[in-house]
Coordinates of C-alpha atoms in Angstrom, one line a residue:
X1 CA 0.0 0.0 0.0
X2 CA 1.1 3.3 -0.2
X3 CA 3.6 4.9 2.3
X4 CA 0.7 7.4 4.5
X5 CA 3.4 10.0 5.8
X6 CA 4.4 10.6 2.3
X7 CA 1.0 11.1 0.5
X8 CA 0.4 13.7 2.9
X9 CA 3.9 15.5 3.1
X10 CA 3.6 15.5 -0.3
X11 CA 0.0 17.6 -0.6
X12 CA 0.6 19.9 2.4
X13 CA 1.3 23.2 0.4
X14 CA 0.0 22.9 -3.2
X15 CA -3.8 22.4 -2.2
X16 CA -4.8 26.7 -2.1
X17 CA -6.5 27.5 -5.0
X18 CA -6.2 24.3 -7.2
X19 CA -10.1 24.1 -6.9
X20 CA -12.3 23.0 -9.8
X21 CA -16.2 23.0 -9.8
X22 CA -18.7 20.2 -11.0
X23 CA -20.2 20.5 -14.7
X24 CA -23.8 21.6 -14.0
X25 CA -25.9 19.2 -14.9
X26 CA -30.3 19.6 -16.6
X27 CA -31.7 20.9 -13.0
X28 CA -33.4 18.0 -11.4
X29 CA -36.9 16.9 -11.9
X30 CA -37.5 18.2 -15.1
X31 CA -39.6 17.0 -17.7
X32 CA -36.7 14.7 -18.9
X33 CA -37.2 12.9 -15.6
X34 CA -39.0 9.4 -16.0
X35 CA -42.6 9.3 -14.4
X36 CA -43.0 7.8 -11.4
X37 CA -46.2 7.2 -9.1
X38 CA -46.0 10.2 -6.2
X39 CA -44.7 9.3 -2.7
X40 CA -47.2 10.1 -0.5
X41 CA -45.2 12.4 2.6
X42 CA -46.9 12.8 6.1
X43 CA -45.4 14.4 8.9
X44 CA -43.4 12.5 11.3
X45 CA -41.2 15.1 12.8
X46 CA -39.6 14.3 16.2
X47 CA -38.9 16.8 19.0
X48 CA -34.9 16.9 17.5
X49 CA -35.9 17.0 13.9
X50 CA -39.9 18.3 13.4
X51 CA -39.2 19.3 9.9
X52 CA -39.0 15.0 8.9
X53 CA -41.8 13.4 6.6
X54 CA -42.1 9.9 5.9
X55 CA -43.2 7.6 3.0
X56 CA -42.7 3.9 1.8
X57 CA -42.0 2.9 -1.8
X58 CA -42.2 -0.9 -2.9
X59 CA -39.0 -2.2 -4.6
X60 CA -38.7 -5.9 -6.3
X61 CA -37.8 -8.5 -4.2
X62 CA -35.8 -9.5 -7.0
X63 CA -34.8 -6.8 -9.3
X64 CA -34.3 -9.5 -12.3
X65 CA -38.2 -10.2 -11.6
X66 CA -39.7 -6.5 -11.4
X67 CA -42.9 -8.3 -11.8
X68 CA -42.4 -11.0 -8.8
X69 CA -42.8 -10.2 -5.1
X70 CA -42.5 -6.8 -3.7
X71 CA -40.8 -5.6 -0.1
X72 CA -41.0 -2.5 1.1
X73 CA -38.7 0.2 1.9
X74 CA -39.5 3.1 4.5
X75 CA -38.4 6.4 3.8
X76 CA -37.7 10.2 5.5
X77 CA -37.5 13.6 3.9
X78 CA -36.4 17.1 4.9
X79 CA -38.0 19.2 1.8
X80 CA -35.6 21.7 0.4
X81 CA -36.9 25.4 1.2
X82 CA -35.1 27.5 -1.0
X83 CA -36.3 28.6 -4.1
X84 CA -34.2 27.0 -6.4
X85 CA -33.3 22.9 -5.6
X86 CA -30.8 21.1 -6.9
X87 CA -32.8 17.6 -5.9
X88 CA -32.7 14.9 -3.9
X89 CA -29.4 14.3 -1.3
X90 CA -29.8 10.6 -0.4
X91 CA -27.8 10.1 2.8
X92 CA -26.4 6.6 4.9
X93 CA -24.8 5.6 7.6
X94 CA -23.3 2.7 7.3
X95 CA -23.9 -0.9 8.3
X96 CA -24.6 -2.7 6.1
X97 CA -27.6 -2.6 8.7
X98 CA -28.0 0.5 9.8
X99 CA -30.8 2.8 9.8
X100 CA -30.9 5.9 7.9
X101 CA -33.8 7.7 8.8
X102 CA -33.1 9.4 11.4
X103 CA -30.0 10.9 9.3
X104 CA -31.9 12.8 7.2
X105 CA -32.8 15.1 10.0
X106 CA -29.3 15.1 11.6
X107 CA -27.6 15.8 7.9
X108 CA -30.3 18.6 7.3
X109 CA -30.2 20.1 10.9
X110 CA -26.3 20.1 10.4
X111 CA -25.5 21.1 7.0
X112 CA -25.2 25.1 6.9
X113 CA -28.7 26.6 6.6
X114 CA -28.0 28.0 3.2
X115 CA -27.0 24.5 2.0
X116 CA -29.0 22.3 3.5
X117 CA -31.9 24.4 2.2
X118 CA -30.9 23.6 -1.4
X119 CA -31.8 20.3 -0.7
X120 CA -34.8 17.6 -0.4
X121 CA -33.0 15.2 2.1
X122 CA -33.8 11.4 1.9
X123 CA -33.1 9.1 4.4
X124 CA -34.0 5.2 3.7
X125 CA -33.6 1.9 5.7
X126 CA -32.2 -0.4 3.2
X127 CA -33.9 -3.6 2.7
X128 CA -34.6 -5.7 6.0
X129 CA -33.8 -3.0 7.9
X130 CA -35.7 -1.1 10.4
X131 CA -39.1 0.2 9.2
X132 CA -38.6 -1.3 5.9
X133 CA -40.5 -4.6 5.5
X134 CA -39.9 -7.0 5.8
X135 CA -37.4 -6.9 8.6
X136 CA -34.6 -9.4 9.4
X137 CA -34.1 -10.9 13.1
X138 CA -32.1 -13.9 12.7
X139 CA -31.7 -15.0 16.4
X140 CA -33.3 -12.7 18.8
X141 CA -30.5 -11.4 21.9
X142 CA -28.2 -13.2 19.8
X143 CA -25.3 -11.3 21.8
X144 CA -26.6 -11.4 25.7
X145 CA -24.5 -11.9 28.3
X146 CA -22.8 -14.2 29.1
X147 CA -21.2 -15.3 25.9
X148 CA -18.5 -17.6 25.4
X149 CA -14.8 -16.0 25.8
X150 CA -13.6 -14.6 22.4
X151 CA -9.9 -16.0 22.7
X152 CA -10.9 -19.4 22.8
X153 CA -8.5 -20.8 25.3
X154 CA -9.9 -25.0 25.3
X155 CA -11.4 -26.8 22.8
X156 CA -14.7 -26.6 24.3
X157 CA -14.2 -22.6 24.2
X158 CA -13.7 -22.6 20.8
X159 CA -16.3 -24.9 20.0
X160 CA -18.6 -23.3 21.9
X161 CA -18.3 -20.4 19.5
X162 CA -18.6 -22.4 16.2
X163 CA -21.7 -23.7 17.4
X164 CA -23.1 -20.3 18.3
X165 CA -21.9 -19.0 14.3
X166 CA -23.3 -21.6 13.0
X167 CA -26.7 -21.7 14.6
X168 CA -27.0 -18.1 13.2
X169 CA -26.8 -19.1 9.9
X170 CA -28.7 -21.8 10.3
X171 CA -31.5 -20.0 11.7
X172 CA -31.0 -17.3 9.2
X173 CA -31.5 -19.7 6.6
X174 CA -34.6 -21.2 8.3
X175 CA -36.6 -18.5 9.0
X176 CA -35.7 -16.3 5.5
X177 CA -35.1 -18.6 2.2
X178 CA -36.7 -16.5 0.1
X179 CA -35.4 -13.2 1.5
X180 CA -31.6 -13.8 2.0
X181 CA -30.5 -14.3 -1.6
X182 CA -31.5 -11.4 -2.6
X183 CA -29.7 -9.2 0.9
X184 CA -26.5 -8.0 -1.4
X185 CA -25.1 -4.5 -1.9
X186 CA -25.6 -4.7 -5.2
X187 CA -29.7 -5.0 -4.8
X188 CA -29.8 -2.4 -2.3
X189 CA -28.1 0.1 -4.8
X190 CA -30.6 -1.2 -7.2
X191 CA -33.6 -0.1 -4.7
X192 CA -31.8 3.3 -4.6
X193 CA -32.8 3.7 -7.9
X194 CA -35.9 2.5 -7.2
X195 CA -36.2 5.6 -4.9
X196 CA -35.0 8.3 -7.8
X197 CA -37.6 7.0 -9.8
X198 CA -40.9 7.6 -7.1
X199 CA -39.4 11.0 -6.3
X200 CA -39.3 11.2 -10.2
X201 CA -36.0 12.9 -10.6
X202 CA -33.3 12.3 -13.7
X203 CA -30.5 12.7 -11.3
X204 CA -28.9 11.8 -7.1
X205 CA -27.0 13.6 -5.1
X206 CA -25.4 11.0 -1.9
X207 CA -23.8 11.3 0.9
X208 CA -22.7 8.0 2.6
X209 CA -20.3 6.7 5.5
X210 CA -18.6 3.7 6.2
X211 CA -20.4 1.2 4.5
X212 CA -22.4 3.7 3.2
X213 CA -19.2 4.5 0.9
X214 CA -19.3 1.1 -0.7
X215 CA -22.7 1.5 -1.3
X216 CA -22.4 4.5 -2.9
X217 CA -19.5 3.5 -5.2
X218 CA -22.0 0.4 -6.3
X219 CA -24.4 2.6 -7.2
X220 CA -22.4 5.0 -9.2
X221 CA -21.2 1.9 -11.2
X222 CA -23.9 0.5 -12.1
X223 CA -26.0 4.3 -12.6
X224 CA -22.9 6.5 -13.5
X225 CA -25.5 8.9 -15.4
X226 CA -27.6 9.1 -12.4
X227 CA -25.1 10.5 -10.3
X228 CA -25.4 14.6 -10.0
X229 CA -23.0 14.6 -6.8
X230 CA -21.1 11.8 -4.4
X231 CA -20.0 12.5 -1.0
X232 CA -18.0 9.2 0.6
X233 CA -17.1 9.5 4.3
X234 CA -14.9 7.2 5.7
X235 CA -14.6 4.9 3.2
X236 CA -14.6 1.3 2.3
X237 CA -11.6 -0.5 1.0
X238 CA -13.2 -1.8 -2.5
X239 CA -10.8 -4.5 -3.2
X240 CA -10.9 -6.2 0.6
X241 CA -14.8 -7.2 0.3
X242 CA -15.5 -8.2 3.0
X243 CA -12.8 -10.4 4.3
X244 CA -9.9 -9.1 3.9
X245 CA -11.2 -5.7 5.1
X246 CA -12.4 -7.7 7.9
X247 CA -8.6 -8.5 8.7
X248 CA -7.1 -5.1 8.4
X249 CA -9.8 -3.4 10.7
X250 CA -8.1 -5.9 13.1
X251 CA -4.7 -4.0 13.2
X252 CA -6.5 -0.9 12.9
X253 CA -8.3 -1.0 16.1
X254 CA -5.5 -2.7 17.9
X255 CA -3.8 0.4 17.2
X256 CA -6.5 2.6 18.2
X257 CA -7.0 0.6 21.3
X258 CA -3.3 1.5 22.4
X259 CA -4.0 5.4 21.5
X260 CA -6.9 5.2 24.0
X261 CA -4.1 3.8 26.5
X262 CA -1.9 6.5 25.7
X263 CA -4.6 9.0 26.4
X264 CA -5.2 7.7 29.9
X265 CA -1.3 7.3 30.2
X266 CA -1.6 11.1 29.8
X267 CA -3.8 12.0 32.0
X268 CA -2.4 9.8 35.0
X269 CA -3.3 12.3 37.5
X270 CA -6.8 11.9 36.3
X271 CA -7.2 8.3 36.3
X272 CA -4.7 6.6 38.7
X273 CA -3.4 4.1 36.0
X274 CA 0.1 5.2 35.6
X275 CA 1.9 7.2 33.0
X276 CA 3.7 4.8 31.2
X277 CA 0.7 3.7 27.8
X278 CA 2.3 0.1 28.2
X279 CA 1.2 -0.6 32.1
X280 CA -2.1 1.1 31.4
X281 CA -2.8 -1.5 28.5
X282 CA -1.5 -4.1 30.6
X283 CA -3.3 -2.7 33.6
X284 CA -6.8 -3.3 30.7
X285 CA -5.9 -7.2 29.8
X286 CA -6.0 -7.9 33.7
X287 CA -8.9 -6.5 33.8
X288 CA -10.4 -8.6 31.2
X289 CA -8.7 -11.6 32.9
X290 CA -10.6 -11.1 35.8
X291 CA -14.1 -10.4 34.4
X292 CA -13.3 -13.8 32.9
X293 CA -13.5 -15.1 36.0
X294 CA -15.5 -13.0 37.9
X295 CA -17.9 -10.7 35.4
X296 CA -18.7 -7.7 36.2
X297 CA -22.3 -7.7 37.7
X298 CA -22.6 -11.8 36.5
X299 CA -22.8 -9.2 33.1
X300 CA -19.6 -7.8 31.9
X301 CA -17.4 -11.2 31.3
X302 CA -14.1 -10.8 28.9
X303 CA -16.4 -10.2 25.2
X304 CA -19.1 -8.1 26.8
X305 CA -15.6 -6.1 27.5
X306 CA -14.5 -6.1 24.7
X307 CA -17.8 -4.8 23.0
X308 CA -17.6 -1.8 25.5
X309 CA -14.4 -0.3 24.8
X310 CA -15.0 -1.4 20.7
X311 CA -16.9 1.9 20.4
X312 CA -13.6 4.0 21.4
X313 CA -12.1 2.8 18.7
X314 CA -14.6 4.1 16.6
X315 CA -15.0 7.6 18.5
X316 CA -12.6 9.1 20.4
X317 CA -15.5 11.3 22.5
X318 CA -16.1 8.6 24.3
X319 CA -12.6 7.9 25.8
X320 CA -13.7 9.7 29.0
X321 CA -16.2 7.7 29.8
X322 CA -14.7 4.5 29.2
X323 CA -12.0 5.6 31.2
X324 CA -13.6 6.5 34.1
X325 CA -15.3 2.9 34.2
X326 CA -12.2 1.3 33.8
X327 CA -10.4 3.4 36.4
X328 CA -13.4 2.7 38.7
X329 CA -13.3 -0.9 38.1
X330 CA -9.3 -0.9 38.5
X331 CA -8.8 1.1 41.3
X332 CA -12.0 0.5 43.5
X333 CA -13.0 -2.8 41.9
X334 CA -16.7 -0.9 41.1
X335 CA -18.2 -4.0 39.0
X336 CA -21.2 -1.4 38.8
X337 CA -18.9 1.1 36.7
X338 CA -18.5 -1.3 33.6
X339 CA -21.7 -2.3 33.9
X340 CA -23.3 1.1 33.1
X341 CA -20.6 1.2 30.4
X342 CA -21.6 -2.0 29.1
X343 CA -25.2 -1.0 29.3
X344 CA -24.6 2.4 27.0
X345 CA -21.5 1.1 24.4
X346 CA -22.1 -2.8 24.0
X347 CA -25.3 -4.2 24.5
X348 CA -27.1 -4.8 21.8
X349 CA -31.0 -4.4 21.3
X350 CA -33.5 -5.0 19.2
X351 CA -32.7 -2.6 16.4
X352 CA -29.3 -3.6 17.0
X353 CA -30.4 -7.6 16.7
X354 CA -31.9 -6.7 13.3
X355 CA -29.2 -4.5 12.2
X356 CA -26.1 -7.9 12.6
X357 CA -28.9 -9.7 11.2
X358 CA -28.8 -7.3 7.9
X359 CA -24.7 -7.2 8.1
X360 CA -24.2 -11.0 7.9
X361 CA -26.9 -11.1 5.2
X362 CA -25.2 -8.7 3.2
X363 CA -21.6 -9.2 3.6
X364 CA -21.8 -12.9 3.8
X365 CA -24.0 -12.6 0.2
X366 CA -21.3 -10.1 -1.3
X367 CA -18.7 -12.2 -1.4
X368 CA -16.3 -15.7 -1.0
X369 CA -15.3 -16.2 2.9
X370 CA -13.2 -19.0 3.9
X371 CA -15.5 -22.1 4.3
X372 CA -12.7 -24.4 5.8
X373 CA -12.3 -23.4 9.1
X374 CA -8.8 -23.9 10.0
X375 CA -8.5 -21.0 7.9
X376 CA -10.3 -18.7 10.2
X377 CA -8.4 -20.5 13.4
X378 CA -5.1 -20.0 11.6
X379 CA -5.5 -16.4 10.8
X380 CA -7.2 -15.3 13.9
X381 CA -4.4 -16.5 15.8
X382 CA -1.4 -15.3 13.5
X383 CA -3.4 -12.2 13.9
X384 CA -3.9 -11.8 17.7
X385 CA 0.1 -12.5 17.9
X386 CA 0.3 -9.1 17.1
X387 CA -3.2 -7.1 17.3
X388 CA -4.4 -9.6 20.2
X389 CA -7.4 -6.4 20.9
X390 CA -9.5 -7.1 18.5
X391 CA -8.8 -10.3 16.3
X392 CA -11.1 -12.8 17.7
X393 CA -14.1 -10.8 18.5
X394 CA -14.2 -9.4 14.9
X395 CA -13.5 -13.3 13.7
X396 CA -16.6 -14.7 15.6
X397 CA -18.6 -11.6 14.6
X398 CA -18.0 -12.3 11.0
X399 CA -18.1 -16.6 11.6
X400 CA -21.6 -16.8 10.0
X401 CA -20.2 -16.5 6.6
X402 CA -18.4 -20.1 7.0
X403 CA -21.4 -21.4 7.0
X404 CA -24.1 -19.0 4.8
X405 CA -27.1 -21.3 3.6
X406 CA -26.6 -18.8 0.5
X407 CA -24.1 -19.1 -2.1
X408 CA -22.1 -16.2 -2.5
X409 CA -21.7 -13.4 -5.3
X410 CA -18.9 -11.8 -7.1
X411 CA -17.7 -7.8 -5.6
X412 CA -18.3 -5.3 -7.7
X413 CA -15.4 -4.1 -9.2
X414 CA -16.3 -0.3 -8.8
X415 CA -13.3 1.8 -11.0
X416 CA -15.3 4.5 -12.7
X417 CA -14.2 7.4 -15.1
X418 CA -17.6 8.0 -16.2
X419 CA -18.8 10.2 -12.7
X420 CA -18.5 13.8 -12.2
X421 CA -16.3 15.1 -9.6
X422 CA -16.6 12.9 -6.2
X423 CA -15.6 14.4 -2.8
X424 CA -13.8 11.9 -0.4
X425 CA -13.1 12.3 3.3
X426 CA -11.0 10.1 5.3
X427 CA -9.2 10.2 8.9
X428 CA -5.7 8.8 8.8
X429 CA -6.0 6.3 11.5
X430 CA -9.5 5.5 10.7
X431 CA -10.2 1.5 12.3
X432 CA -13.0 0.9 11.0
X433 CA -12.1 2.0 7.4
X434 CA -7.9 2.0 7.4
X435 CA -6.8 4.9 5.7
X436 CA -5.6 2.2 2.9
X437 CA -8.8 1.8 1.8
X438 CA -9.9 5.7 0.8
X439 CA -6.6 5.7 -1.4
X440 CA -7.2 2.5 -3.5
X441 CA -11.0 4.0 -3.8
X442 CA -9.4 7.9 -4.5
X443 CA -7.4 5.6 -7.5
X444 CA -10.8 4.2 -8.4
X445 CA -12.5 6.9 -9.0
X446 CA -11.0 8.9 -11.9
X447 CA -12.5 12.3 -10.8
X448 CA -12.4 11.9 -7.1
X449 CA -10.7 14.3 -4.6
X450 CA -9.5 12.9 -1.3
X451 CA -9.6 15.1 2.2
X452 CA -7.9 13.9 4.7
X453 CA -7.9 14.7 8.5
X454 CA -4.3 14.3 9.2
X455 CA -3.3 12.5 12.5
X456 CA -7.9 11.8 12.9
X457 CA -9.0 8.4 14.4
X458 CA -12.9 8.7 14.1
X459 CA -14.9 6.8 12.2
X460 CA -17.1 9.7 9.9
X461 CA -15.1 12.8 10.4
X462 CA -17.6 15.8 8.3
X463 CA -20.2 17.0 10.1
X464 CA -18.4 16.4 13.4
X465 CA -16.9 19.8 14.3
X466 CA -13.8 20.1 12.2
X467 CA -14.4 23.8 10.1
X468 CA -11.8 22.5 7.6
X469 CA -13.3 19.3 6.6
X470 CA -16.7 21.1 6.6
X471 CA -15.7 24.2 4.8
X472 CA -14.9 21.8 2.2
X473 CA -18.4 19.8 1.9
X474 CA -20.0 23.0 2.0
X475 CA -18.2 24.0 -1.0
X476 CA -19.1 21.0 -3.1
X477 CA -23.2 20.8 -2.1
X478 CA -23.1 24.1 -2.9
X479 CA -21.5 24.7 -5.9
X480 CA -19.7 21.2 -6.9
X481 CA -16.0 22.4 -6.5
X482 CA -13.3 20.3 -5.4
X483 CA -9.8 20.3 -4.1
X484 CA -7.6 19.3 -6.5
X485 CA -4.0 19.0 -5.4
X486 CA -0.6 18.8 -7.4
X487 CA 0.3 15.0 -6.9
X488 CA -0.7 11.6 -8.0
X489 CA -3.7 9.1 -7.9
X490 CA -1.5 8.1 -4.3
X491 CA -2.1 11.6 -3.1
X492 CA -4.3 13.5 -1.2
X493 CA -6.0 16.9 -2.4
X494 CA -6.3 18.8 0.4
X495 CA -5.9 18.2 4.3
X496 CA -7.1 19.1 7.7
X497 CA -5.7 19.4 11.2
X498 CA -7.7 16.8 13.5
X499 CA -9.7 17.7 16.2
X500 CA -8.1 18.3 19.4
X501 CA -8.4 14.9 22.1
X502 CA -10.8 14.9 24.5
X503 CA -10.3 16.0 28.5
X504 CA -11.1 14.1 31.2
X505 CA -15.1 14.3 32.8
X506 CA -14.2 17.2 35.0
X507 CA -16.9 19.8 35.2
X508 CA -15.4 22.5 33.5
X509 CA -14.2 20.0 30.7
X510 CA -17.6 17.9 30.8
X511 CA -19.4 21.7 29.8
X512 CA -16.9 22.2 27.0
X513 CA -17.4 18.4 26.1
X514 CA -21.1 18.7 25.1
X515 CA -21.0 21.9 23.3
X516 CA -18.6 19.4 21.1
X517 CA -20.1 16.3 21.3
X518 CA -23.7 17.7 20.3
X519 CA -22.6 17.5 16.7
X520 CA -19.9 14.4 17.1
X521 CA -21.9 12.5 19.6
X522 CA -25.2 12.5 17.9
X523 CA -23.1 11.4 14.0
X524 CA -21.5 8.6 16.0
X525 CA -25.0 7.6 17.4
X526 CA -26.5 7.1 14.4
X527 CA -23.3 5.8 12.3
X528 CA -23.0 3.2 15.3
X529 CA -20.6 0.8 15.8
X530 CA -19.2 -2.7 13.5
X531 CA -20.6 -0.4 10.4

């Protein structure tokens, strides 16, 4: 891959005023737009967001079959206000499995006034997820307490864990033959199109994160002329669906686990953990030992652990409070301490049931996993020797696939020259999405710019507080411009300073935390975590 320190170096000073702007394209929904039955909007505005409308539009099952069986997918909208529009801005969060109807009232409430008001913004659940219908639930509470260790230590550990990943597919199988060979990236970006036709528009703008990315990049391939404008946050690695992207996230959070350990390391007189990063990540295994032994509140054993302090891998706003129940649990052996942690970071409820049931549909449909499983044992292992955070949880999260009741598809190979400018963001030590992966989808993309957030670990980084990265999504909704710096394919166009680290929970750094988090906190809530 290519040498990160050096991309950026190499962009630093030649981004200012290399800035080109979007071809305009025929205004959206004009009569050159195909006709479409009307969505019918009613209001279903929540105290947050009151300006959000909903709708439903019925997609085929089986887009090869438009005349077969139907599903349903459930919509939002925040109407544009301005006088002039310049169309739909479809917008996801990720997943595959996650909810995006809530987003269009976050994305609209967010965006600059001025922007935002240029726009109708759509949110969707994609199929089998959420509103839309029908909904996937594979194994109900499939991830309460207590579960099995993730390191398996015996046989029987291990074995334990097999049984459970096969089960799930099993049951996934079982209760949705019809439904699951047709839960594949390439379908959903098909019902996207779907969409664009009942709002009866020629043309989409989209804005997507995390998986979101890769779902946006299918669409463009396969709908190149229906794209007006494509924002990618966080993106996907292209070429690594979905196993080998499953392996580098491994090493990614690793390495975002032992920042958060530097961070308490830091702030030693805070926490009582010592100063030395090493002894506080040593200081976080014991503690893992011994909820193996003991958990926390007969709750929090050593994967219910593990699925708390996941999410600070993914956000670095909520370092403070894992930290505090770590230091609690440490120092004063408070069980109760990780179990409110647990409770808010890593348990998992129904939405969240139905949104791993939509993840193992899709990914496990996109494409080939390993169906021997001393190839999962093997690499897990030769893995955890040197990122032993994160390794096995992520292998067991992803185990289904050895044993999918559905045969699985080829990726789409998304390279595309035939898009108008696309706007890329990406933070450098991104885990969920390794930085990697934005540069082999910047090479991808023949007209893409790539904004990076040098030195950033959050997962989704625009629409989070940082002026720079915003300044620049502001510029291309409203007016299609895009960075374009002196270097390579390898290179980025343009970068930002990251966000300064959190403080500690003090009072006075608590006050200044919310004023921060209320734009951070809320993306990270609805982006969530695994997507």
């Amino acid at each position: 891959m290519t040498n990160r320190p050096g991309i950026l170096f190499a962009v630093g000073a030649t981004v200012a005023g290399l800035v080109t702007a979007a071809p305009t394209p025929a205004a959206a929904g004009t009569a050159a737009a195909p006709p479409a039955a009307q969505l019918r909007w009613t209001g279903c505005g929540t105290e947050k967001y009151p300006k959000l409308q909903c709708s439903t539009v019925a997609t085929p099952l089986d887009h090869d079959d438009p005349s077969g069986r139907m599903i349903t997918l459930a919509l939002t909208r925040v109407p544009h206000t301005a006088k002039t529009s310049q169309g739909p801005l479809f917008v996801n969060p990720g997943g595959p499995g996650g909810s995006g109807r809530t987003m269009a009232g976050f994305v609209a409430a967010t965006l600059p006034k001025d922007v935002a008001s240029q726009y109708d913004v759509i949110g969707f659940d994609p199929r089998g997820v959420g509103k839309s219908s029908p909904a996937l639930n594979c194994v109900p509470k499939y991830f309460k307490p207590l579960r099995p260790d993730s390191v398996p230590q015996t046989v029987g550990e291990e074995q334990a864990n097999r049984d459970r990943a096969r089960n799930f597919a099993e049951e996934c199988g079982r209760k949705y033959p019809d439904l699951l060979p047709y839960m594949d990236t390439v379908s959903a970006a098909k019902d996207l199109d779907v969409i664009r036709r009942a709002l009866g528009t020629r043309q989409i703008n989209y804005f997507g994160y995390s998986y979101g990315t890769y779902l946006g990049a299918v669409y463009a391939k396969l709908f190149p002329e229906r794209v007006r404008r494509l924002v990618l946050d966080s993106n996907v690695d292209p070429e690594g669906i979905w196993y080998d992207d499953n392996i580098g996230q491994d090493y990614a959070f690793d390495a975002r686990q032992k920042a958060f350990a530097a961070w308490v390391a830091r702030h030693d007189s805070t926490y009582r953990l010592g100063s030395d990063p090493a002894k506080v990540e040593a200081a976080w295994y014991r503690m893992r030992d011994a909820v193996k032994k003991h958990p926390a509140g007969k709750k929090v054993g050593a994967s219910e652990l593990e699925d708390t302090f996941l999410p600070g891998g993914y956000y670095n706003g909520y370092w403070p409070y894992l930290a505090d129940a770590f230091a609690a649990y440490v120092n004063h052996q408070d069980a109760d301490a990780l179990v409110t942690a647990y409770d808010r970071f890593g348990a998992v409820d129904t939405a969240g049931d139905n949104g791993y049931s939509v993840y193992a549909a899709v990914q496990c449909r996109d494409s080939q996993w390993p169906r021997v499983w001393n190839t999962w044992r093997n690499e897990s292992w030769r893995v955890h020797a040197k990122a032993p955070f994160f390794a096995w949880n992520n292998a067991w999260y992803n185990a289904p696939c050895a044993y999918w009741p559905v045969e699985p598809l080829n990726p789409v190979r998304v390279s595309n020259d035939a898009l108008p400018p696309v706007l890329l963001f990406q933070a450098t030590e991104d885990a969920a999405t390794p930085y990697e992966g934005a540069v082999t989808l910047h090479r991808s993309l023949g007209r893409s710019s790539l904004v990076v957030e040098q030195g950033g670990g959050n997962h989704g980084v625009t629409l989070s507080g940082n002026a720079c990265l915003d300044g620049y999504l502001k510029d291309y909704l409203a007016e299609g411009k895009v960075p374009r710096g002196s270097g390579g394919r390898d290179e980025a166009d343009a970068v930002c300073a990251k966000l300064p680290d959190p403080q500690p929970l003090t009072a006075a750094a608590a006050k200044r935390a919310r004023s921060a988090a209320s734009k951070g906190g809320v993306l990270h809530g609805l982006i969530g975590f695994r997507g």
